[in-house]
Amino acid sequence: MLGGMKGLLLALLVGLAAILPAMGGEVVVIPLKGDVSKAQLFFLKRALKEATERRAEAVILDIDTYGGELDAAVKMQQALSAVPMRTIAYIDPNAGSAGAMIAISTKQIFMAPISAIGAAAPVMASGEDLPKVLAEKSTSYFTAYFRGVATENGHNPDVAEAFIVKDKAVVIDGETVHQAGKLLSLNAKEATRRINGKPVLAEGIAASVGEVARLAGLQGDLVVIEPYRAERLAFWLTRIAPLLIAAGLLGIWVELKNPGMMIPGILGGICLALFFGGHYLAGLAGWEAPLVFVLGVILVVVELLFLAGGSIVVGLTGAALMLGAVVWAMLDRVPQHRGRWLPTMAELEGPLMKLGLGLLLTILGAMALVRYLPKTSLYRRLVLQTSLPEGPSFPAGSNEFTGIAVGDLGVADTILRPSGRGIFGGVPRDVITQGEFLEKGTPIRVVAVEGSRIIVERADVSRK
């Protein structure tokens, strides 16, 4: 009997020894500022891991966001549910849309004196309403999901549903908190209102994170985990992804159209490096995506410069690899289901929308360059037009290939490798050889005119 009591006492002491360090640990504060995104998700996961290693007493999310990606909010909820310590949200001053979903993913919510939470209906990345069928599906899914999250964390599931569904009324113990007809949003006073001793949503109002810790009865020292500089850079770069895509593709296009300019190619390469680098820092892409993109560029170059007039399969394959690599870089690499390799349409939606916007900006930029850039002195300097003949400048419409016929003779005005510029009758023209590299000043002869392309070869002047 005595031996059994000693064994039980020893087990209790061992258990207490394991629990006490965590109970007396620090209180980790994680600021979540700006758009809810996968880059922010990566930061939250890193911070929660550090809090777990510190054996923190609790985690306080210092939230200020108008919203963002709901799929990122779902993954943030999953990360928060996996940590062993107490989780608390502090709204100062905004937790809109996806931010509201993150807040109800914690065990307790506190709000700044002037603050608001709510309005979490799914919308498109542009802010517009979803198409009717997609809206119904998305609303149904997120409603069910976050009702479960709210229930699990001790919050009223009807409040969570009213954040998402405008036709949801909220009635608590016979008292109407919210009328149907619009999405629910709560200020600090409304959220902390108590009905039969229970708050509508938030535990209390606090003027600072320190006051939140005091009201929550936490004893540990406050430790703030800030994003690394690289993570801050990733937040910014992932937000301007469509602009970087457009600038990078435009730079490549200009360089391929005018080989030897260098500056557009370098600038385009820098923009694409920032795009892939930002998503690498955000934890969304490894080095595989940029390597696939480079392979695609190589295939496109081979098609344009060495297989002109041949099969377009190589070029189309290269273009597909380039676009696929861009989408790949924006996909969240965190696996959701074991054994599933292909992304779902929900996971592809955001990256495809950003790619589409990037391509639209690329097309608009290319149209603007074609129309206005050739008229500028900068363009003439960039394309190495250093040997123009004396006399009046050529007309603005000289890029139209009227008046050029097979057999016309000219001279290479730049190095042709194999594309470049030649001069025919005193007017510069964009030309391309059949794979042959020709030095500047080489006599050339037109062998074919295919739409906007003038195909030339070295001219045998002795046969003229």
Coordinates of C-alpha atoms in Angstrom, one line a residue:
M1 CA 0.0 0.0 0.0
L2 CA 2.8 2.4 1.0
G3 CA 4.8 1.5 -2.1
G4 CA 1.8 2.3 -4.2
M5 CA 1.3 5.7 -2.6
K6 CA 5.0 6.5 -3.2
G7 CA 4.7 5.6 -6.8
L8 CA 1.6 7.7 -7.3
L9 CA 3.3 10.7 -5.5
L10 CA 6.4 10.3 -7.7
A11 CA 4.2 10.3 -10.9
L12 CA 2.4 13.4 -9.7
L13 CA 5.7 15.2 -9.1
V14 CA 7.0 14.2 -12.5
G15 CA 3.8 15.5 -14.1
L16 CA 4.1 18.8 -12.2
A17 CA 7.7 19.2 -13.2
A18 CA 6.6 18.9 -16.8
I19 CA 3.7 21.3 -16.5
L20 CA 5.1 24.1 -14.3
P21 CA 7.7 25.4 -16.7
A22 CA 5.0 25.9 -19.3
M23 CA 2.7 27.6 -16.7
G24 CA 5.4 30.0 -15.7
G25 CA 6.6 30.8 -19.3
E26 CA 6.5 33.9 -21.3
V27 CA 3.6 35.5 -23.0
V28 CA 4.4 35.6 -26.7
V29 CA 2.9 38.5 -28.7
I30 CA 2.5 38.0 -32.5
P31 CA 1.6 41.1 -34.6
L32 CA -0.6 40.3 -37.6
K33 CA -0.7 43.6 -39.5
G34 CA -1.9 44.2 -43.1
D35 CA -3.5 41.9 -45.6
V36 CA -4.1 38.3 -44.5
S37 CA -1.9 36.3 -47.0
K38 CA 0.1 33.2 -47.4
A39 CA 3.2 35.2 -46.6
Q40 CA 1.6 36.2 -43.3
L41 CA 0.7 32.5 -42.7
F42 CA 4.3 31.6 -43.1
F43 CA 5.3 34.2 -40.5
L44 CA 2.6 33.0 -38.1
K45 CA 3.7 29.4 -38.3
R46 CA 7.3 30.4 -37.6
A47 CA 6.2 32.5 -34.6
L48 CA 4.0 29.8 -33.2
K49 CA 6.8 27.3 -33.5
E50 CA 9.1 29.7 -31.6
A51 CA 6.4 30.2 -28.9
T52 CA 6.1 26.4 -28.5
E53 CA 9.9 26.0 -28.2
R54 CA 9.8 28.8 -25.5
R55 CA 7.1 26.8 -23.7
A56 CA 5.1 30.0 -23.6
E57 CA 2.2 30.5 -21.2
A58 CA 0.0 32.0 -23.9
V59 CA 0.1 33.6 -27.4
I60 CA -1.6 37.0 -28.0
L61 CA -2.3 37.8 -31.7
D62 CA -2.1 41.6 -32.1
I63 CA -4.5 41.9 -35.1
D64 CA -5.0 44.9 -37.4
T65 CA -6.3 43.9 -40.8
Y66 CA -9.2 44.7 -43.1
G67 CA -9.0 41.1 -44.4
G68 CA -7.4 39.1 -47.2
E69 CA -7.3 35.5 -48.3
L70 CA -9.8 33.3 -46.6
D71 CA -7.9 30.2 -47.6
A72 CA -4.8 31.6 -45.7
A73 CA -7.1 32.3 -42.7
V74 CA -8.2 28.7 -42.8
K75 CA -4.6 27.5 -42.6
M76 CA -3.9 30.0 -39.8
Q77 CA -6.8 28.5 -37.9
Q78 CA -5.3 25.1 -38.4
A79 CA -1.9 26.3 -37.1
L80 CA -3.5 27.9 -34.1
S81 CA -5.5 24.8 -33.2
A82 CA -2.3 22.7 -33.2
V83 CA -0.4 24.7 -30.5
P84 CA -0.6 23.5 -26.9
M85 CA -0.8 26.9 -25.2
R86 CA -3.6 29.3 -24.7
T87 CA -4.4 31.6 -27.6
I88 CA -5.8 35.1 -27.4
A89 CA -6.8 37.7 -30.0
Y90 CA -6.4 41.4 -29.5
I91 CA -8.3 43.6 -32.1
D92 CA -6.5 46.9 -32.4
P93 CA -8.3 48.4 -34.3
N94 CA -9.5 46.2 -37.1
A95 CA -10.4 42.5 -37.7
G96 CA -12.3 42.7 -40.9
S97 CA -13.3 39.8 -43.2
A98 CA -10.5 37.1 -42.9
G99 CA -9.2 38.9 -39.8
A100 CA -12.5 38.1 -38.0
M101 CA -12.0 34.4 -38.9
I102 CA -8.5 34.4 -37.4
A103 CA -9.9 36.1 -34.2
I104 CA -12.5 33.5 -33.6
S105 CA -9.8 30.8 -34.1
T106 CA -8.4 31.8 -30.7
K107 CA -9.8 30.9 -27.2
Q108 CA -10.4 34.5 -26.1
I109 CA -10.9 37.8 -27.8
F110 CA -10.2 41.3 -26.4
M111 CA -10.7 44.6 -28.3
A112 CA -9.3 48.1 -28.2
P113 CA -11.7 50.9 -27.1
I114 CA -12.2 52.0 -30.7
S115 CA -12.2 48.8 -32.8
A116 CA -14.4 46.6 -35.0
I117 CA -14.7 43.0 -36.1
G118 CA -16.8 41.2 -38.7
A119 CA -18.0 41.3 -42.3
A120 CA -16.3 38.2 -43.5
A121 CA -18.2 37.2 -46.7
P122 CA -16.1 35.6 -49.4
V123 CA -15.3 38.0 -52.3
M124 CA -13.0 38.0 -55.3
A125 CA -9.5 39.2 -55.0
S126 CA -10.5 42.5 -56.7
G127 CA -13.1 43.1 -54.0
E128 CA -16.1 42.4 -56.3
D129 CA -18.8 39.9 -55.3
L130 CA -18.4 36.3 -56.4
P131 CA -20.6 34.9 -59.2
K132 CA -23.8 33.5 -57.7
V133 CA -23.1 29.8 -57.9
L134 CA -19.5 30.2 -56.6
A135 CA -20.7 32.6 -53.9
E136 CA -23.3 30.0 -52.7
K137 CA -20.7 27.2 -52.6
S138 CA -18.0 29.4 -50.9
T139 CA -20.5 30.8 -48.3
S140 CA -21.9 27.4 -47.5
Y141 CA -18.4 25.9 -47.0
F142 CA -16.9 28.8 -44.9
T143 CA -20.1 29.1 -42.8
A144 CA -20.0 25.4 -41.8
Y145 CA -16.2 25.6 -41.2
F146 CA -16.1 28.6 -39.0
R147 CA -19.3 27.7 -37.1
G148 CA -17.3 24.6 -36.1
V149 CA -14.2 26.7 -35.3
A150 CA -16.3 29.1 -33.1
T151 CA -17.9 26.2 -31.2
E152 CA -14.6 24.6 -30.6
N153 CA -13.2 27.8 -29.1
G154 CA -16.2 28.6 -27.0
H155 CA -17.6 31.4 -29.2
N156 CA -21.2 31.8 -30.3
P157 CA -21.4 30.0 -33.7
D158 CA -24.4 32.2 -34.8
V159 CA -22.1 35.3 -34.5
A160 CA -19.5 33.6 -36.7
E161 CA -22.2 32.7 -39.3
A162 CA -23.6 36.3 -39.3
F163 CA -20.1 37.5 -40.2
I164 CA -20.4 35.6 -43.4
V165 CA -24.1 35.4 -44.2
K166 CA -26.1 38.6 -44.4
D167 CA -29.4 36.9 -44.0
K168 CA -28.5 35.5 -40.6
A169 CA -30.1 37.1 -37.6
V170 CA -28.4 36.6 -34.2
V171 CA -30.7 36.1 -31.2
I172 CA -29.1 35.2 -27.8
D173 CA -31.4 34.0 -25.0
G174 CA -34.3 35.9 -26.5
E175 CA -32.4 39.1 -27.1
T176 CA -31.8 40.3 -30.7
V177 CA -28.2 41.1 -31.3
H178 CA -28.3 41.5 -35.0
Q179 CA -31.1 41.8 -37.6
A180 CA -30.9 39.8 -40.9
G181 CA -30.3 41.8 -44.0
K182 CA -26.6 42.8 -43.8
L183 CA -23.3 41.3 -42.7
L184 CA -22.6 41.5 -39.0
S185 CA -19.9 43.8 -37.7
L186 CA -19.4 44.6 -34.1
N187 CA -17.6 47.5 -32.3
A188 CA -15.9 47.0 -29.0
K189 CA -19.0 47.9 -26.9
E190 CA -21.3 45.6 -29.0
A191 CA -18.9 42.7 -28.9
T192 CA -18.3 42.9 -25.1
R193 CA -22.0 43.2 -24.3
R194 CA -23.0 40.5 -21.8
I195 CA -26.2 38.6 -22.0
N196 CA -26.9 36.4 -19.0
G197 CA -23.3 36.7 -17.9
K198 CA -21.8 35.7 -21.3
P199 CA -20.2 38.2 -23.8
V200 CA -21.6 38.3 -27.3
L201 CA -18.0 37.7 -28.5
A202 CA -15.2 39.5 -26.8
E203 CA -14.1 39.1 -23.1
G204 CA -13.3 42.7 -22.6
I205 CA -11.9 46.1 -23.7
A206 CA -8.2 46.8 -23.3
A207 CA -6.1 49.8 -24.2
S208 CA -2.9 47.8 -24.8
V209 CA -1.5 44.3 -25.1
G210 CA -0.2 44.6 -21.6
E211 CA -3.7 45.3 -20.3
V212 CA -4.9 42.2 -22.3
A213 CA -2.4 40.1 -20.4
R214 CA -3.5 41.5 -17.1
L215 CA -7.2 41.0 -17.8
A216 CA -6.5 37.5 -19.0
G217 CA -4.7 36.7 -15.8
L218 CA -1.3 36.0 -17.5
Q219 CA 1.8 36.2 -15.4
G220 CA 4.7 35.8 -17.8
D221 CA 6.8 38.5 -19.4
L222 CA 5.6 39.9 -22.8
V223 CA 7.9 38.9 -25.7
V224 CA 7.0 40.3 -29.1
I225 CA 8.0 38.2 -32.1
E226 CA 8.5 40.5 -35.1
P227 CA 8.7 39.5 -38.7
Y228 CA 12.2 39.2 -40.1
R229 CA 13.2 41.8 -42.6
A230 CA 13.1 39.0 -45.3
E231 CA 9.5 38.2 -44.2
R232 CA 8.5 41.9 -44.3
L233 CA 10.0 42.0 -47.8
A234 CA 8.0 38.9 -48.7
F235 CA 4.8 40.5 -47.5
W236 CA 5.4 43.4 -49.9
L237 CA 6.6 41.5 -52.9
T238 CA 3.8 38.9 -52.9
R239 CA 1.3 41.8 -52.8
I240 CA 2.7 43.3 -56.0
A241 CA 3.1 39.9 -57.8
P242 CA 1.1 40.9 -60.9
L243 CA 3.2 44.0 -61.4
L244 CA 6.4 42.0 -61.1
I245 CA 5.1 39.4 -63.5
A246 CA 4.2 42.1 -66.1
A247 CA 7.5 43.9 -65.8
G248 CA 9.5 40.7 -66.1
L249 CA 7.6 39.4 -69.1
L250 CA 7.8 42.8 -70.8
G251 CA 11.5 43.0 -70.3
I252 CA 12.0 39.5 -71.9
W253 CA 9.7 40.4 -74.8
V254 CA 11.6 43.7 -75.6
E255 CA 14.9 41.9 -75.3
L256 CA 13.8 39.1 -77.7
K257 CA 12.4 41.6 -80.1
N258 CA 15.6 43.7 -80.1
P259 CA 18.5 41.5 -79.2
G260 CA 21.5 43.4 -77.7
M261 CA 19.5 46.1 -76.0
M262 CA 20.5 44.5 -72.6
I263 CA 18.7 47.0 -70.4
P264 CA 15.2 45.6 -70.8
G265 CA 16.4 42.1 -70.4
I266 CA 18.3 43.0 -67.2
L267 CA 15.4 44.9 -65.7
G268 CA 13.0 42.1 -66.6
G269 CA 15.3 39.6 -65.0
I270 CA 15.5 41.6 -61.8
C271 CA 11.7 41.9 -61.6
L272 CA 11.3 38.1 -62.1
A273 CA 14.0 37.5 -59.5
L274 CA 12.1 39.6 -57.0
F275 CA 8.9 37.8 -57.9
F276 CA 10.4 34.3 -57.3
G277 CA 12.5 35.5 -54.4
G278 CA 9.6 37.0 -52.6
H279 CA 7.5 33.9 -52.9
Y280 CA 10.6 31.8 -51.8
L281 CA 10.9 34.0 -48.7
A282 CA 7.2 33.7 -48.1
G283 CA 7.6 29.9 -48.0
L284 CA 5.4 29.4 -51.1
A285 CA 8.0 28.3 -53.5
G286 CA 11.4 26.5 -53.6
W287 CA 14.0 26.9 -56.3
E288 CA 12.2 24.5 -58.6
A289 CA 9.8 27.1 -60.0
P290 CA 12.4 29.6 -61.1
L291 CA 14.5 26.8 -62.7
V292 CA 11.4 25.6 -64.7
F293 CA 10.8 29.3 -65.7
V294 CA 14.4 29.6 -67.0
L295 CA 14.0 26.4 -68.9
G296 CA 10.9 27.8 -70.5
V297 CA 12.7 31.0 -71.5
I298 CA 15.5 29.0 -73.1
L299 CA 13.0 27.0 -75.2
V300 CA 11.2 30.2 -76.3
V301 CA 14.6 31.8 -77.3
V302 CA 15.5 28.6 -79.2
E303 CA 12.2 28.8 -81.1
L304 CA 12.5 32.5 -82.0
L305 CA 16.2 32.7 -82.8
F306 CA 17.1 29.3 -84.2
L307 CA 13.9 27.6 -85.4
A308 CA 12.3 30.6 -87.1
G309 CA 9.8 29.4 -89.7
G310 CA 9.9 25.8 -88.2
S311 CA 7.7 24.0 -85.7
I312 CA 6.1 26.1 -82.9
V313 CA 6.0 23.2 -80.5
V314 CA 9.3 24.1 -78.8
G315 CA 8.1 27.7 -78.3
L316 CA 4.7 26.8 -77.0
T317 CA 6.2 24.3 -74.6
G318 CA 8.6 27.0 -73.3
A319 CA 5.7 29.5 -72.9
A320 CA 3.7 26.8 -71.0
L321 CA 6.6 26.1 -68.7
M322 CA 7.0 29.9 -68.0
L323 CA 3.4 30.4 -67.1
G324 CA 3.2 27.1 -65.1
A325 CA 6.3 28.1 -63.1
V326 CA 4.7 31.5 -62.2
V327 CA 1.5 29.7 -61.0
W328 CA 3.7 27.1 -59.2
A329 CA 5.6 29.8 -57.3
M330 CA 2.3 31.3 -55.9
L331 CA 0.8 28.0 -54.7
D332 CA 0.9 27.2 -51.0
R333 CA 3.3 24.3 -50.6
V334 CA 1.8 23.3 -47.2
P335 CA 0.2 19.9 -47.8
Q336 CA -3.4 19.6 -46.8
H337 CA -4.1 16.0 -47.7
R338 CA -1.7 13.1 -47.6
G339 CA -1.1 11.5 -51.0
R340 CA -2.6 14.4 -53.0
W341 CA -0.1 16.0 -55.5
L342 CA -2.3 18.1 -57.7
P343 CA -3.7 21.4 -56.4
T344 CA -7.4 21.9 -56.1
M345 CA -9.3 24.6 -58.1
A346 CA -9.7 26.5 -54.8
E347 CA -5.9 26.5 -54.4
L348 CA -5.4 27.6 -58.0
E349 CA -7.9 30.4 -58.0
G350 CA -5.7 33.1 -56.4
P351 CA -2.6 32.3 -58.4
L352 CA -4.5 32.1 -61.7
M353 CA -6.2 35.5 -61.0
K354 CA -2.8 37.1 -60.2
L355 CA -1.3 35.5 -63.4
G356 CA -4.3 36.8 -65.5
L357 CA -3.8 40.3 -64.1
G358 CA -0.1 40.1 -64.8
L359 CA -0.7 39.0 -68.4
L360 CA -3.2 41.8 -68.9
L361 CA -0.7 44.3 -67.7
T362 CA 1.9 42.8 -70.0
I363 CA -0.3 43.1 -73.1
L364 CA -1.2 46.7 -72.2
G365 CA 2.4 47.5 -71.6
A366 CA 3.5 45.9 -74.9
M367 CA 0.9 47.9 -76.8
A368 CA 2.0 51.1 -75.2
L369 CA 5.7 50.4 -76.0
V370 CA 5.0 49.5 -79.6
R371 CA 3.0 52.7 -80.1
Y372 CA 5.1 55.3 -78.2
L373 CA 8.6 54.0 -77.5
P374 CA 9.9 54.1 -81.1
K375 CA 9.2 57.8 -81.2
T376 CA 11.5 58.6 -78.4
S377 CA 15.2 59.4 -78.5
L378 CA 15.8 56.8 -75.7
Y379 CA 14.6 54.0 -78.0
R380 CA 17.0 55.1 -80.8
R381 CA 19.9 55.1 -78.3
L382 CA 18.9 51.7 -76.9
V383 CA 18.8 49.9 -80.2
L384 CA 22.2 51.2 -81.2
Q385 CA 21.1 53.4 -84.1
T386 CA 24.5 55.0 -84.4
S387 CA 24.9 55.0 -88.1
L388 CA 21.7 56.5 -89.5
P389 CA 22.3 58.4 -92.8
E390 CA 22.1 62.1 -92.9
G391 CA 18.9 63.7 -94.0
P392 CA 15.4 63.9 -92.7
S393 CA 14.3 61.5 -90.1
F394 CA 12.2 58.5 -91.2
P395 CA 8.5 58.7 -90.8
A396 CA 6.7 57.4 -87.7
G397 CA 5.0 54.7 -89.8
S398 CA 8.3 53.2 -91.0
N399 CA 7.7 50.1 -88.9
E400 CA 5.1 49.0 -91.5
F401 CA 6.7 46.7 -94.0
T402 CA 5.3 48.1 -97.1
G403 CA 7.7 48.6 -100.0
I404 CA 10.0 45.7 -98.9
A405 CA 10.2 42.8 -101.4
V406 CA 12.2 39.7 -101.8
G407 CA 15.6 40.4 -103.4
D408 CA 15.9 44.0 -101.9
L409 CA 19.4 44.7 -100.8
G410 CA 20.4 46.5 -97.6
V411 CA 23.1 46.5 -94.9
A412 CA 23.1 45.3 -91.3
D413 CA 22.8 48.3 -89.0
T414 CA 23.4 46.2 -85.9
I415 CA 24.8 42.7 -85.2
L416 CA 22.3 40.1 -86.4
R417 CA 22.3 37.3 -83.9
P418 CA 20.1 36.3 -85.7
S419 CA 17.7 39.2 -85.3
G420 CA 18.6 42.8 -85.3
R421 CA 18.2 45.9 -87.6
G422 CA 19.0 46.5 -91.2
I423 CA 18.8 49.6 -93.4
F424 CA 17.0 49.5 -96.7
G425 CA 16.9 52.7 -98.8
G426 CA 17.9 54.8 -95.8
V427 CA 15.1 53.4 -93.5
P428 CA 15.8 51.1 -90.6
R429 CA 13.9 47.8 -90.5
D430 CA 13.7 44.9 -88.0
V431 CA 15.1 41.8 -89.6
I432 CA 16.1 38.3 -88.8
T433 CA 18.4 35.7 -90.5
Q434 CA 17.7 32.0 -90.9
G435 CA 20.0 31.3 -87.9
E436 CA 23.2 32.9 -89.4
F437 CA 25.0 35.5 -87.2
L438 CA 26.1 38.5 -89.2
E439 CA 28.3 41.4 -88.1
K440 CA 27.2 45.1 -88.3
G441 CA 27.9 46.5 -91.8
T442 CA 27.4 43.1 -93.6
P443 CA 25.5 43.4 -96.9
I444 CA 22.1 41.6 -96.6
R445 CA 19.4 40.5 -99.1
V446 CA 15.7 39.9 -98.3
V447 CA 14.8 36.3 -98.9
A448 CA 11.2 36.3 -97.5
V449 CA 8.6 38.6 -96.0
E450 CA 6.2 36.9 -93.6
G451 CA 3.8 39.4 -92.1
S452 CA 5.8 41.6 -89.8
R453 CA 9.0 39.6 -90.3
I454 CA 11.7 40.3 -92.8
I455 CA 14.0 37.3 -93.3
V456 CA 17.4 38.1 -94.7
E457 CA 20.7 36.4 -95.6
R458 CA 24.2 37.6 -96.4
A459 CA 24.2 39.3 -99.8
D460 CA 26.7 38.3 -102.5
V461 CA 27.5 41.8 -103.8
S462 CA 29.6 40.3 -106.6
R463 CA 26.4 38.9 -108.2
K464 CA 24.5 42.2 -108.1

